[in-house]
Coordinates of C-alpha atoms and ligand atoms in Angstrom, one line a residue:
M1 CA 0.5 -0.2 -0.4
A2 CA 2.0 3.3 -0.4
I3 CA 1.1 7.0 1.2
L4 CA -0.4 9.6 -1.5
V5 CA 1.3 12.6 -1.0
L6 CA -0.6 15.7 -2.5
G7 CA 1.0 18.9 -3.5
G8 CA 4.6 16.6 -3.0
A9 CA 6.4 19.0 -5.7
G10 CA 6.2 22.2 -3.4
Y11 CA 8.4 22.5 -0.6
I12 CA 7.6 21.1 2.6
G13 CA 5.8 18.1 0.1
S14 CA 9.1 17.2 -1.3
H15 CA 11.1 17.1 1.5
T16 CA 8.7 14.8 3.4
V17 CA 8.0 12.0 -0.2
Y18 CA 12.8 12.0 0.6
E19 CA 12.3 11.0 4.1
L20 CA 8.9 9.2 3.6
I21 CA 11.9 6.7 0.6
D22 CA 14.4 7.4 2.6
R23 CA 11.8 4.9 5.5
G24 CA 11.5 3.0 2.3
E25 CA 7.1 4.1 1.6
E26 CA 5.7 3.3 -1.7
V27 CA 5.3 6.7 -2.8
V28 CA 2.7 8.2 -4.6
V29 CA 3.2 12.6 -6.3
A30 CA 0.3 14.8 -7.7
D31 CA 0.1 18.0 -7.6
N32 CA -0.3 20.4 -10.1
L33 CA 3.1 21.8 -10.4
E34 CA 1.6 25.6 -10.1
T35 CA 3.9 26.5 -7.2
G36 CA 5.7 23.2 -7.5
H37 CA 8.4 21.5 -9.1
I38 CA 9.0 18.6 -11.2
E39 CA 13.2 18.5 -9.9
A40 CA 11.5 18.5 -6.9
V41 CA 10.0 15.0 -6.9
H42 CA 11.5 12.0 -5.3
P43 CA 13.1 10.5 -8.7
K44 CA 11.7 6.7 -6.6
A45 CA 8.0 8.7 -6.3
K46 CA 5.7 7.8 -8.6
F47 CA 4.0 10.9 -10.6
Y48 CA 1.3 12.5 -11.3
Q49 CA 1.1 16.1 -12.4
G50 CA -2.7 17.2 -11.7
D51 CA -5.5 18.7 -9.3
I52 CA -7.5 18.2 -7.1
R53 CA -10.6 20.2 -8.0
D54 CA -10.6 17.4 -11.0
R55 CA -12.6 14.5 -9.3
A56 CA -11.9 12.9 -12.3
F57 CA -8.4 13.1 -12.1
V58 CA -8.3 12.8 -8.0
D59 CA -10.7 9.2 -9.2
K60 CA -8.0 7.5 -11.5
V61 CA -5.3 8.0 -9.1
F62 CA -7.2 6.7 -5.7
E63 CA -8.2 3.4 -9.0
E64 CA -4.0 3.2 -10.2
C65 CA -2.9 2.7 -6.9
K66 CA -3.9 1.2 -4.0
I67 CA -3.9 3.9 -1.4
D68 CA -3.4 3.8 2.4
A69 CA -3.5 6.7 3.2
V70 CA -3.4 10.4 1.6
I71 CA -0.5 13.5 2.9
H72 CA -1.8 16.3 1.7
F73 CA -0.4 19.5 1.3
A74 CA -1.9 20.8 -2.0
A75 CA -3.0 24.5 -1.3
N76 CA -1.9 28.5 -2.1
S77 CA -0.4 29.1 0.7
L78 CA 0.6 33.3 0.5
V79 CA -0.9 35.1 3.0
G80 CA -0.3 38.3 1.1
E81 CA -2.4 37.3 -1.8
S82 CA -4.7 35.6 0.9
M83 CA -5.9 38.8 0.9
T84 CA -5.6 40.2 -1.9
N85 CA -7.2 37.4 -4.1
P86 CA -9.2 35.3 -1.4
L87 CA -12.1 33.4 -4.0
K88 CA -8.1 31.5 -5.1
Y89 CA -7.3 30.6 -2.4
Y90 CA -11.3 29.9 -1.6
D91 CA -11.2 27.5 -5.2
N92 CA -7.8 25.3 -4.5
N93 CA -8.1 25.3 -1.1
L94 CA -11.5 24.4 -0.1
C95 CA -13.4 23.4 -2.9
G96 CA -9.6 21.4 -3.7
T97 CA -10.2 19.8 0.1
K98 CA -14.2 19.4 -0.9
V99 CA -13.6 17.2 -4.1
L100 CA -10.4 15.4 -3.1
L101 CA -13.0 13.9 0.1
E102 CA -15.7 12.9 -1.9
S103 CA -13.5 11.1 -3.6
M104 CA -11.7 9.2 -0.9
V105 CA -15.4 8.6 1.0
A106 CA -15.4 6.7 -2.3
H107 CA -12.9 5.0 -2.2
R108 CA -12.4 3.9 1.3
I109 CA -10.2 5.8 2.1
D110 CA -9.2 6.8 5.7
K111 CA -6.5 8.4 6.8
I112 CA -5.3 11.7 5.6
V113 CA -2.2 14.3 7.1
F114 CA -3.3 17.4 6.7
S115 CA -1.1 20.4 6.3
S116 CA -2.1 23.4 8.8
T117 CA -0.4 26.6 9.9
A118 CA 0.1 29.1 12.9
A119 CA -1.8 31.1 11.0
T120 CA -5.5 29.6 12.0
Y121 CA -4.5 31.1 15.6
G122 CA -4.1 34.7 14.7
E123 CA -3.1 37.7 16.1
P124 CA -2.5 34.7 20.0
K125 CA -3.4 35.8 23.1
N126 CA -0.8 33.4 25.0
I127 CA 3.1 32.2 24.8
P128 CA 3.3 29.6 24.0
I129 CA 1.1 29.1 21.7
M130 CA -1.5 24.9 22.7
E131 CA -3.8 23.5 20.4
S132 CA -6.7 24.2 22.6
D133 CA -5.6 28.2 22.1
S134 CA -8.7 29.9 20.4
T135 CA -8.4 29.6 16.6
H136 CA -8.8 33.4 15.5
P137 CA -7.4 34.0 11.3
T138 CA -6.6 37.4 10.5
N139 CA -5.8 36.8 6.9
C140 CA -8.0 34.9 4.6
Y141 CA -4.6 31.9 4.5
G142 CA -5.1 31.0 7.6
E143 CA -9.0 31.1 7.6
T144 CA -9.6 28.8 4.7
K145 CA -6.8 26.2 6.9
L146 CA -9.2 26.9 9.3
S147 CA -11.8 25.3 7.9
M148 CA -9.8 22.8 6.2
E149 CA -9.3 21.3 9.2
K150 CA -13.3 21.4 9.6
M151 CA -14.2 20.3 6.6
F152 CA -12.0 17.2 8.0
K153 CA -14.0 17.4 11.2
W154 CA -17.4 16.9 9.8
T155 CA -16.5 14.7 7.0
G156 CA -14.8 12.5 9.6
R157 CA -17.8 11.9 12.2
A158 CA -20.0 11.1 9.3
H159 CA -17.8 9.2 7.5
G160 CA -15.3 7.4 9.5
L161 CA -12.2 8.5 7.8
R162 CA -9.5 9.9 10.5
Y163 CA -6.9 13.2 10.6
V164 CA -3.7 14.6 11.5
S165 CA -3.7 18.2 11.7
L166 CA -0.9 19.0 12.2
R167 CA 0.0 23.0 12.5
Y168 CA 3.3 24.7 11.4
F169 CA 5.2 27.8 12.4
N170 CA 7.8 29.0 10.7
A171 CA 9.5 26.5 8.1
C172 CA 12.6 26.7 7.3
G173 CA 16.1 25.0 5.8
A174 CA 16.7 22.4 3.5
H175 CA 17.7 18.6 2.6
E176 CA 20.8 18.0 3.8
S177 CA 21.8 16.3 0.3
G178 CA 21.3 20.5 -1.0
E179 CA 19.6 18.9 -4.2
I180 CA 15.7 20.3 -2.5
G181 CA 15.1 23.5 -0.6
E182 CA 12.9 26.3 -0.1
A183 CA 12.2 28.2 -4.2
H184 CA 9.0 30.0 -4.0
A185 CA 8.0 33.2 -7.4
P186 CA 7.5 35.1 -5.9
E187 CA 9.5 34.9 -2.5
T188 CA 8.1 36.3 0.7
H189 CA 9.7 34.6 3.7
L190 CA 12.4 36.0 5.6
I191 CA 15.3 33.7 5.4
P192 CA 15.1 32.9 1.7
L193 CA 15.5 37.0 1.1
I194 CA 18.4 37.1 3.4
L195 CA 20.5 35.0 1.7
Q196 CA 19.8 36.7 -2.0
V197 CA 21.7 39.7 -1.0
P198 CA 24.8 37.1 -0.4
N199 CA 23.9 35.4 -3.8
G200 CA 24.1 39.2 -5.0
K201 CA 20.4 38.6 -6.1
R202 CA 19.1 42.0 -3.7
E203 CA 21.6 44.9 -2.1
A204 CA 19.8 44.9 1.8
I205 CA 17.9 42.9 3.5
T206 CA 14.7 45.1 4.6
I207 CA 13.2 44.9 8.4
F208 CA 9.2 45.3 8.2
G209 CA 9.1 47.3 11.5
D210 CA 11.8 47.8 14.6
D211 CA 8.7 48.9 16.9
Y212 CA 6.4 45.8 18.2
Q213 CA 6.5 45.4 22.1
T214 CA 9.6 42.5 22.1
P215 CA 13.5 43.5 23.3
D216 CA 15.0 44.9 20.1
G217 CA 12.2 45.9 18.7
T218 CA 11.3 43.3 15.9
C219 CA 9.1 40.4 15.8
I220 CA 10.0 37.0 16.9
R221 CA 9.4 33.9 15.6
D222 CA 9.3 29.6 15.9
Y223 CA 11.6 28.6 13.4
I224 CA 11.4 24.6 12.4
H225 CA 13.6 23.3 10.0
V226 CA 11.5 21.4 6.9
T227 CA 13.3 17.8 8.2
D228 CA 11.6 18.1 11.5
L229 CA 7.9 18.3 10.0
A230 CA 8.6 16.0 7.8
M231 CA 9.1 13.7 10.5
A232 CA 6.2 14.8 11.3
H233 CA 3.9 13.8 8.7
I234 CA 6.1 10.2 8.7
L235 CA 4.4 9.8 12.8
A236 CA 1.3 10.9 11.9
V237 CA 0.9 8.1 9.3
Q238 CA 1.9 5.8 11.6
Y239 CA -0.4 7.2 14.9
L240 CA -2.9 7.0 12.4
R241 CA -1.8 3.6 10.8
D242 CA -1.8 2.3 14.7
G243 CA -5.8 3.4 14.7
N244 CA -5.6 6.9 16.6
I245 CA -8.1 9.0 16.9
S246 CA -8.1 12.5 15.2
N247 CA -6.2 15.3 16.6
I248 CA -4.3 18.2 16.0
F249 CA -0.7 19.3 17.1
N250 CA 1.2 22.8 16.1
L251 CA 5.1 22.3 14.9
G252 CA 7.9 24.8 16.4
N253 CA 11.3 24.4 18.4
G254 CA 8.9 26.0 20.8
V255 CA 12.5 28.6 21.4
G256 CA 12.0 32.1 19.6
F257 CA 13.8 34.6 16.4
S258 CA 13.7 37.7 15.9
V259 CA 13.7 38.9 12.4
K260 CA 17.7 40.9 13.2
E261 CA 19.2 37.8 15.7
V262 CA 17.8 36.3 12.5
I263 CA 19.0 37.8 9.9
E264 CA 22.5 38.6 12.0
T265 CA 22.4 34.4 12.0
A266 CA 23.0 34.6 8.0
R267 CA 26.1 37.5 8.6
K268 CA 27.6 34.6 10.7
V269 CA 26.8 31.9 8.7
T270 CA 27.7 34.1 5.4
G271 CA 30.5 36.0 6.2
H272 CA 28.3 38.4 4.6
P273 CA 27.6 41.7 6.4
I274 CA 23.9 41.7 4.9
P275 CA 22.3 45.4 4.7
A276 CA 19.2 45.3 7.0
V277 CA 16.6 48.5 6.4
I278 CA 13.9 49.4 8.0
S279 CA 10.5 49.7 6.6
E280 CA 7.3 49.6 8.1
R281 CA 5.5 47.1 9.9
R282 CA 3.5 44.4 7.5
A283 CA -0.1 44.0 7.8
G284 CA -1.7 41.9 9.8
D285 CA 2.1 40.5 11.9
P286 CA 1.7 39.5 14.4
A287 CA 4.6 40.6 17.5
R288 CA 5.7 37.1 18.8
L289 CA 4.5 33.2 16.8
I290 CA 5.6 30.8 19.1
A291 CA 4.9 27.1 19.6
S292 CA 4.0 25.2 22.0
S293 CA 4.7 20.9 20.4
E294 CA 4.3 19.1 23.5
K295 CA 1.4 17.5 21.7
A296 CA 3.6 16.5 19.0
R297 CA 6.5 15.5 21.4
Q298 CA 4.4 13.1 24.0
V299 CA 1.4 11.9 21.7
L300 CA 3.8 11.2 18.0
G301 CA 6.5 11.7 19.9
W302 CA 8.4 13.8 18.0
N303 CA 11.6 15.4 18.5
P304 CA 12.7 17.3 16.1
Q305 CA 16.6 17.4 15.5
H306 CA 17.5 20.7 14.2
D307 CA 17.0 23.7 17.3
D308 CA 20.5 25.4 16.4
L309 CA 19.0 28.6 14.2
E310 CA 22.8 28.5 12.8
K311 CA 23.0 25.1 11.9
I312 CA 19.3 25.9 10.1
I313 CA 20.6 28.8 8.4
A314 CA 24.0 26.7 7.4
S315 CA 21.7 24.1 5.6
A316 CA 19.3 26.2 3.5
W317 CA 22.9 28.7 3.1
K318 CA 24.2 25.1 1.3
W319 CA 21.0 24.2 -1.0
H320 CA 20.4 29.0 -1.9
K321 CA 24.4 29.4 -2.7
N322 CA 24.0 26.2 -5.3
H323 CA 20.8 27.3 -6.6
P324 CA 21.2 30.5 -7.1
N325 CA 18.0 30.5 -9.7
G326 CA 15.7 27.5 -7.4
F327 CA 14.5 25.2 -9.9
E328 CA 15.1 27.0 -12.8
K329 CA 19.2 25.8 -14.2
K330 CA 20.4 29.4 -15.7
Ligands
UFG1 N1 9.8 39.8 7.3 C1 10.7 41.2 7.4 N2 11.1 40.9 6.0 C2 10.7 40.7 4.3 C3 10.4 39.1 5.7 C4 9.3 38.9 6.5 O1 11.5 41.5 8.4 O2 11.6 41.1 3.7 C5 9.5 39.7 8.9 C6 7.8 39.4 8.5 O3 7.3 41.1 8.8 C7 7.1 38.6 10.3 C8 9.3 37.0 10.6 O4 9.2 37.5 9.0 O5 7.8 38.9 11.2 C9 9.0 36.0 9.4 O6 7.8 36.6 8.3 P1 7.4 34.7 6.5 O7 6.9 35.9 5.7 O8 9.2 34.9 6.9 O9 6.5 35.3 7.7 P2 5.9 34.2 8.2 O10 6.2 34.8 10.1 O11 5.0 35.8 8.0 O12 5.3 33.4 7.7 C10 5.4 31.9 8.8 C11 4.4 31.7 6.9 C12 2.8 31.5 6.8 C13 2.4 31.5 7.5 C14 2.7 32.5 9.2 C15 1.4 32.2 10.4 O13 5.1 31.6 5.7 O14 2.7 30.6 5.8 O15 3.7 31.8 9.3 O16 1.8 32.9 10.4 F1 1.0 31.8 8.0

Protein backbone atom coordinates (compact mmCIF):
# COMPACT_ATOMS: atom_id res chain seq x y z
CA MET A 1 0.00 0.00 0.00
CA ALA A 2 1.29 3.45 -0.93
CA ILE A 3 1.08 6.88 0.65
CA LEU A 4 -0.34 9.55 -1.66
CA VAL A 5 1.39 12.92 -1.21
CA LEU A 6 -0.67 15.74 -2.69
CA GLY A 7 1.55 18.73 -3.35
CA GLY A 8 4.63 16.50 -3.19
CA ALA A 9 6.52 18.79 -5.61
CA GLY A 10 6.32 21.75 -3.20
CA TYR A 11 8.71 22.78 -0.44
CA ILE A 12 7.50 20.81 2.58
CA GLY A 13 5.86 18.10 0.44
CA SER A 14 9.06 17.24 -1.44
CA HIS A 15 11.07 16.98 1.79
CA THR A 16 8.41 14.69 3.27
CA VAL A 17 8.57 12.44 0.18
CA TYR A 18 12.37 12.15 0.59
CA GLU A 19 11.97 11.06 4.22
CA LEU A 20 9.16 8.59 3.39
CA ILE A 21 11.22 6.96 0.65
CA ASP A 22 14.26 6.81 2.95
CA ARG A 23 12.10 4.77 5.32
CA GLY A 24 11.04 2.31 2.64
CA GLU A 25 7.53 3.62 2.00
CA GLU A 26 5.95 3.36 -1.44
CA VAL A 27 5.04 6.93 -2.45
CA VAL A 28 2.71 8.38 -5.08
CA VAL A 29 2.97 12.14 -5.69
CA ALA A 30 0.21 14.24 -7.27
CA ASP A 31 0.85 17.90 -7.99
CA ASN A 32 -0.51 20.42 -10.51
CA LEU A 33 2.97 22.05 -10.69
CA GLU A 34 1.40 25.51 -10.33
CA THR A 35 3.88 26.34 -7.56
CA GLY A 36 5.67 22.99 -7.24
CA HIS A 37 8.72 21.85 -9.20
CA ILE A 38 9.03 18.57 -11.09
CA GLU A 39 12.76 18.57 -10.21
CA ALA A 40 11.80 18.38 -6.52
CA VAL A 41 9.90 15.10 -6.96
CA HIS A 42 11.95 12.15 -5.70
CA PRO A 43 12.87 9.88 -8.64
CA LYS A 44 11.52 6.82 -6.79
CA ALA A 45 8.05 8.34 -6.32
CA LYS A 46 5.33 7.61 -8.88
CA PHE A 47 4.25 11.00 -10.23
CA TYR A 48 0.86 12.22 -11.50
CA GLN A 49 0.42 15.77 -12.76
CA GLY A 50 -3.08 17.03 -12.06
CA ASP A 51 -5.31 19.15 -9.89
CA ILE A 52 -7.25 18.02 -6.84
CA ARG A 53 -10.25 20.10 -7.97
CA ASP A 54 -10.55 17.64 -10.87
CA ARG A 55 -12.62 14.73 -9.53
CA ALA A 56 -11.81 12.47 -12.51
CA PHE A 57 -8.09 13.02 -11.89
CA VAL A 58 -8.31 12.23 -8.17
CA ASP A 59 -10.49 9.15 -8.86
CA LYS A 60 -7.95 7.91 -11.43
CA VAL A 61 -5.09 8.11 -8.90
CA PHE A 62 -7.11 6.19 -6.30
CA GLU A 63 -8.16 3.61 -8.89
CA GLU A 64 -4.68 3.05 -10.32
CA CYS A 65 -2.78 2.98 -7.01
CA LYS A 66 -3.47 1.15 -3.77
CA ILE A 67 -3.46 4.06 -1.33
CA ASP A 68 -3.34 3.51 2.42
CA ALA A 69 -3.15 7.16 3.56
CA VAL A 70 -3.06 10.66 2.09
CA ILE A 71 -0.75 13.51 3.09
CA HIS A 72 -2.28 16.74 1.85
CA PHE A 73 0.00 19.72 1.05
CA ALA A 74 -1.84 20.83 -2.11
CA ALA A 75 -2.85 24.41 -1.33
CA ASN A 76 -1.97 28.03 -1.97
CA SER A 77 -0.07 29.47 0.97
CA LEU A 78 0.81 33.15 0.52
CA VAL A 79 -0.72 35.29 3.25
CA GLY A 80 -0.52 38.55 1.23
CA GLU A 81 -2.00 37.02 -1.93
CA SER A 82 -4.84 35.51 0.11
CA MET A 83 -5.86 39.02 1.16
CA THR A 84 -5.91 40.45 -2.38
CA ASN A 85 -7.34 37.34 -4.05
CA PRO A 86 -9.36 35.50 -1.39
CA LEU A 87 -11.50 33.55 -3.85
CA LYS A 88 -8.40 31.89 -5.31
CA TYR A 89 -7.80 30.53 -1.78
CA TYR A 90 -11.40 29.39 -1.32
CA ASP A 91 -11.31 27.74 -4.73
CA ASN A 92 -8.03 25.85 -4.46
CA ASN A 93 -7.83 25.21 -0.71
CA LEU A 94 -11.48 24.55 0.10
CA CYS A 95 -13.04 23.39 -3.18
CA GLY A 96 -9.97 21.22 -3.83
CA THR A 97 -10.24 19.60 -0.41
CA LYS A 98 -13.99 19.02 -0.88
CA VAL A 99 -13.36 17.10 -4.12
CA LEU A 100 -10.52 15.17 -2.50
CA LEU A 101 -12.69 14.15 0.46
CA GLU A 102 -15.57 13.08 -1.80
CA SER A 103 -13.19 10.84 -3.71
CA MET A 104 -11.55 9.49 -0.53
CA VAL A 105 -14.96 8.59 0.92
CA ALA A 106 -16.00 6.93 -2.38
CA HIS A 107 -12.77 4.89 -2.42
CA ARG A 108 -12.91 4.11 1.33
CA ILE A 109 -9.57 5.76 2.08
CA ASP A 110 -9.85 6.76 5.69
CA LYS A 111 -6.58 8.35 6.81
CA ILE A 112 -5.33 11.86 6.01
CA VAL A 113 -2.49 13.99 7.39
CA PHE A 114 -2.98 17.64 6.71
CA SER A 115 -0.65 20.60 6.34
CA SER A 116 -2.09 23.33 8.55
CA THR A 117 -0.58 26.51 9.95
CA ALA A 118 0.01 28.77 12.92
CA ALA A 119 -2.05 31.29 10.93
CA THR A 120 -5.17 29.45 12.17
CA TYR A 121 -4.62 31.12 15.59
CA GLY A 122 -4.41 34.74 14.44
CA GLU A 123 -3.12 37.19 17.06
CA PRO A 124 -2.17 34.90 19.97
CA LYS A 125 -3.54 35.47 23.46
CA ASN A 126 -0.92 33.22 25.09
CA ILE A 127 2.73 32.41 24.39
CA PRO A 128 3.60 29.61 23.83
CA ILE A 129 0.52 28.82 21.75
CA MET A 130 -1.35 25.62 22.67
CA GLU A 131 -3.60 23.60 20.36
CA SER A 132 -6.49 24.33 22.74
CA ASP A 133 -6.09 28.12 22.28
CA SER A 134 -8.74 30.04 20.38
CA THR A 135 -8.53 30.25 16.59
CA HIS A 136 -9.32 33.64 15.03
CA PRO A 137 -7.33 33.88 11.78
CA THR A 138 -6.37 37.40 10.72
CA ASN A 139 -5.89 36.50 7.06
CA CYS A 140 -7.78 34.53 4.43
CA TYR A 141 -5.03 31.91 4.08
CA GLY A 142 -5.36 30.97 7.76
CA GLU A 143 -9.15 31.06 7.49
CA THR A 144 -9.16 28.55 4.62
CA LYS A 145 -6.77 26.24 6.49
CA LEU A 146 -9.00 26.36 9.58
CA SER A 147 -12.04 25.63 7.39
CA MET A 148 -10.20 22.68 5.86
CA GLU A 149 -9.57 21.31 9.37
CA LYS A 150 -13.32 21.58 10.00
CA MET A 151 -14.13 19.80 6.74
CA PHE A 152 -12.00 16.86 7.96
CA LYS A 153 -13.73 16.90 11.34
CA TRP A 154 -17.30 16.77 10.02
CA THR A 155 -16.48 14.41 7.12
CA GLY A 156 -14.74 12.18 9.63
CA ARG A 157 -17.78 12.07 11.88
CA ALA A 158 -20.09 11.22 9.00
CA HIS A 159 -17.87 8.76 7.13
CA GLY A 160 -15.36 7.36 9.63
CA LEU A 161 -12.35 9.12 8.14
CA ARG A 162 -9.57 10.03 10.61
CA TYR A 163 -7.20 12.98 10.25
CA VAL A 164 -4.16 14.57 11.80
CA SER A 165 -3.78 18.30 11.29
CA LEU A 166 -0.24 19.66 11.71
CA ARG A 167 -0.05 23.38 12.43
CA TYR A 168 3.40 24.50 11.33
CA PHE A 169 5.11 27.60 12.61
CA ASN A 170 7.93 29.03 10.40
CA ALA A 171 9.23 26.31 8.08
CA CYS A 172 12.83 26.80 6.96
CA GLY A 173 16.06 25.03 6.01
CA ALA A 174 16.69 22.46 3.30
CA HIS A 175 17.45 18.77 2.79
CA GLU A 176 20.94 17.75 3.95
CA SER A 177 21.81 16.54 0.44
CA GLY A 178 21.48 20.13 -0.85
CA GLU A 179 19.42 18.68 -3.75
CA ILE A 180 16.05 20.15 -2.75
CA GLY A 181 15.12 23.29 -0.85
CA GLU A 182 12.83 26.29 -0.70
CA ALA A 183 11.99 27.87 -4.09
CA HIS A 184 8.98 30.16 -4.16
CA ALA A 185 8.19 32.72 -6.85
CA PRO A 186 7.58 35.32 -5.63
CA GLU A 187 9.59 34.71 -2.46
CA THR A 188 8.06 36.28 0.66
CA HIS A 189 9.76 34.40 3.51
CA LEU A 190 12.43 35.95 5.67
CA ILE A 191 15.32 33.45 5.49
CA PRO A 192 15.38 32.93 1.68
CA LEU A 193 15.05 36.71 1.20
CA ILE A 194 17.99 37.35 3.55
CA LEU A 195 20.10 34.80 1.66
CA GLN A 196 19.38 36.57 -1.64
CA VAL A 197 21.74 39.32 -0.39
CA PRO A 198 24.94 37.21 -0.17
CA ASN A 199 23.79 35.54 -3.39
CA GLY A 200 23.99 38.94 -5.13
CA LYS A 201 20.28 39.01 -6.00
CA ARG A 202 19.27 41.76 -3.57
CA GLU A 203 21.15 44.77 -2.14
CA ALA A 204 19.73 44.60 1.39
CA ILE A 205 17.09 42.91 3.50
CA THR A 206 14.13 45.01 4.60
CA ILE A 207 13.03 44.69 8.22
CA PHE A 208 9.27 45.13 8.44
CA GLY A 209 9.02 47.25 11.57
CA ASP A 210 11.34 47.70 14.58
CA ASP A 211 8.74 49.18 16.94
CA TYR A 212 7.09 45.97 18.18
CA GLN A 213 6.83 45.16 21.89
CA THR A 214 9.80 42.77 21.76
CA PRO A 215 13.34 43.15 23.21
CA ASP A 216 14.86 44.49 19.95
CA GLY A 217 11.61 45.80 18.46
CA THR A 218 11.42 43.24 15.63
CA CYS A 219 8.97 40.33 15.29
CA ILE A 220 9.73 37.02 16.94
CA ARG A 221 9.02 33.71 15.22
CA ASP A 222 9.52 29.99 15.90
CA TYR A 223 11.71 28.59 13.08
CA ILE A 224 11.38 24.87 12.47
CA HIS A 225 13.49 22.83 10.06
CA VAL A 226 11.65 21.32 7.10
CA THR A 227 13.13 17.85 7.77
CA ASP A 228 11.73 17.95 11.30
CA LEU A 229 8.34 18.89 9.81
CA ALA A 230 8.67 15.99 7.37
CA MET A 231 9.34 13.57 10.25
CA ALA A 232 6.17 14.72 12.01
CA HIS A 233 4.13 13.70 8.93
CA ILE A 234 5.63 10.22 9.02
CA LEU A 235 4.84 9.89 12.74
CA ALA A 236 1.31 11.18 12.08
CA VAL A 237 0.71 8.51 9.40
CA GLN A 238 1.92 5.88 11.87
CA TYR A 239 -0.35 7.34 14.57
CA LEU A 240 -3.36 6.89 12.26
CA ARG A 241 -2.22 3.44 11.12
CA ASP A 242 -2.13 2.46 14.80
CA GLY A 243 -5.85 3.23 14.99
CA ASN A 244 -5.68 6.46 16.99
CA ILE A 245 -8.34 9.19 16.93
CA SER A 246 -8.23 12.38 14.84
CA ASN A 247 -6.01 15.05 16.36
CA ILE A 248 -4.33 18.44 15.91
CA PHE A 249 -0.68 19.21 16.73
CA ASN A 250 1.49 22.32 16.70
CA LEU A 251 4.95 21.92 15.15
CA GLY A 252 7.61 24.37 16.26
CA ASN A 253 10.83 24.41 18.26
CA GLY A 254 9.31 26.35 21.14
CA VAL A 255 12.07 28.97 20.86
CA GLY A 256 11.61 32.39 19.31
CA PHE A 257 14.11 34.43 17.29
CA SER A 258 13.66 38.05 16.26
CA VAL A 259 14.08 39.25 12.68
CA LYS A 260 17.30 41.00 13.74
CA GLU A 261 18.63 37.81 15.36
CA VAL A 262 17.91 35.84 12.19
CA ILE A 263 19.76 38.43 10.07
CA GLU A 264 22.72 38.44 12.48
CA THR A 265 22.90 34.63 12.37
CA ALA A 266 22.80 34.69 8.56
CA ARG A 267 25.72 37.16 8.58
CA LYS A 268 27.70 34.72 10.72
CA VAL A 269 26.83 31.72 8.52
CA THR A 270 27.52 33.39 5.17
CA GLY A 271 30.36 35.75 6.17
CA HIS A 272 28.54 38.52 4.28
CA PRO A 273 27.66 41.85 5.98
CA ILE A 274 24.00 41.63 4.75
CA PRO A 275 22.87 45.26 5.01
CA ALA A 276 19.43 45.75 6.55
CA VAL A 277 17.01 48.65 6.18
CA ILE A 278 14.05 49.32 8.43
CA SER A 279 10.66 49.92 6.82
CA GLU A 280 7.02 50.06 7.88
CA ARG A 281 5.34 47.12 9.58
CA ARG A 282 3.80 44.54 7.24
CA ALA A 283 0.03 44.38 7.71
CA GLY A 284 -1.20 41.49 9.83
CA ASP A 285 2.15 40.47 11.41
CA PRO A 286 1.74 39.44 15.08
CA ALA A 287 4.68 40.51 17.30
CA ARG A 288 5.39 37.02 18.65
CA LEU A 289 4.48 33.52 17.47
CA ILE A 290 5.98 30.66 19.47
CA ALA A 291 4.59 27.13 19.57
CA SER A 292 4.09 24.76 22.39
CA SER A 293 4.81 21.42 20.68
CA GLU A 294 4.59 19.39 23.87
CA LYS A 295 1.55 17.55 22.55
CA ALA A 296 3.35 16.41 19.37
CA ARG A 297 6.35 15.33 21.45
CA GLN A 298 4.24 13.37 23.91
CA VAL A 299 1.56 11.86 21.66
CA LEU A 300 3.46 11.41 18.37
CA GLY A 301 6.91 10.95 19.93
CA TRP A 302 8.16 13.82 17.74
CA ASN A 303 11.68 14.96 18.59
CA PRO A 304 12.90 17.78 16.34
CA GLN A 305 16.63 17.46 15.67
CA HIS A 306 17.38 20.95 14.36
CA ASP A 307 17.03 23.39 17.23
CA ASP A 308 20.13 25.46 16.45
CA LEU A 309 19.30 28.48 14.28
CA GLU A 310 22.85 28.68 12.93
CA LYS A 311 22.68 25.09 11.63
CA ILE A 312 19.19 25.66 10.23
CA ILE A 313 20.36 28.73 8.29
CA ALA A 314 23.52 26.86 7.21
CA SER A 315 21.32 24.13 5.66
CA ALA A 316 19.25 26.77 3.84
CA TRP A 317 22.45 28.51 2.67
CA LYS A 318 23.86 25.23 1.28
CA TRP A 319 20.79 25.00 -0.95
CA HIS A 320 20.49 28.68 -1.97
CA LYS A 321 24.23 29.14 -2.64
CA ASN A 322 24.20 26.27 -5.12
CA HIS A 323 20.73 27.06 -6.53
CA PRO A 324 20.50 30.88 -6.65
CA ASN A 325 17.62 30.57 -9.14
CA GLY A 326 15.86 27.74 -7.31
CA PHE A 327 15.15 24.82 -9.63
CA GLU A 328 15.68 26.90 -12.79
CA LYS A 329 18.80 25.95 -14.67
CA LYS A 330 19.92 29.53 -15.43
N1 LIG B 1 10.08 39.81 7.44
C1 LIG B 1 10.86 40.94 7.28
N2 LIG B 1 11.36 41.20 6.03
C2 LIG B 1 11.10 40.40 4.95
C3 LIG B 1 10.29 39.25 5.13
C4 LIG B 1 9.79 38.98 6.39
O1 LIG B 1 11.12 41.68 8.22
O2 LIG B 1 11.56 40.73 3.85
C5 LIG B 1 9.58 39.50 8.79
C6 LIG B 1 8.07 39.40 8.85
O3 LIG B 1 7.52 40.68 9.07
C7 LIG B 1 7.89 38.44 10.03
C8 LIG B 1 9.12 37.54 9.96
O4 LIG B 1 10.05 38.22 9.14
O5 LIG B 1 7.94 39.16 11.22
C9 LIG B 1 8.83 36.19 9.31
O6 LIG B 1 8.13 36.42 8.09
P1 LIG B 1 7.81 35.27 7.03
O7 LIG B 1 7.09 35.90 5.90
O8 LIG B 1 9.07 34.51 6.75
O9 LIG B 1 6.88 34.30 7.84
P2 LIG B 1 5.49 34.61 8.57
O10 LIG B 1 5.77 34.51 10.04
O11 LIG B 1 4.83 35.84 8.10
O12 LIG B 1 4.62 33.45 7.98
C10 LIG B 1 4.75 32.13 8.39
C11 LIG B 1 4.38 31.20 7.26
C12 LIG B 1 2.95 31.42 6.84
C13 LIG B 1 2.08 31.27 8.01
C14 LIG B 1 2.53 32.16 9.13
C15 LIG B 1 1.78 31.90 10.37
O13 LIG B 1 5.23 31.45 6.18
O14 LIG B 1 2.60 30.48 5.87
O15 LIG B 1 3.90 31.91 9.44
O16 LIG B 1 1.64 33.07 11.06
F1 LIG B 1 0.83 31.61 7.69
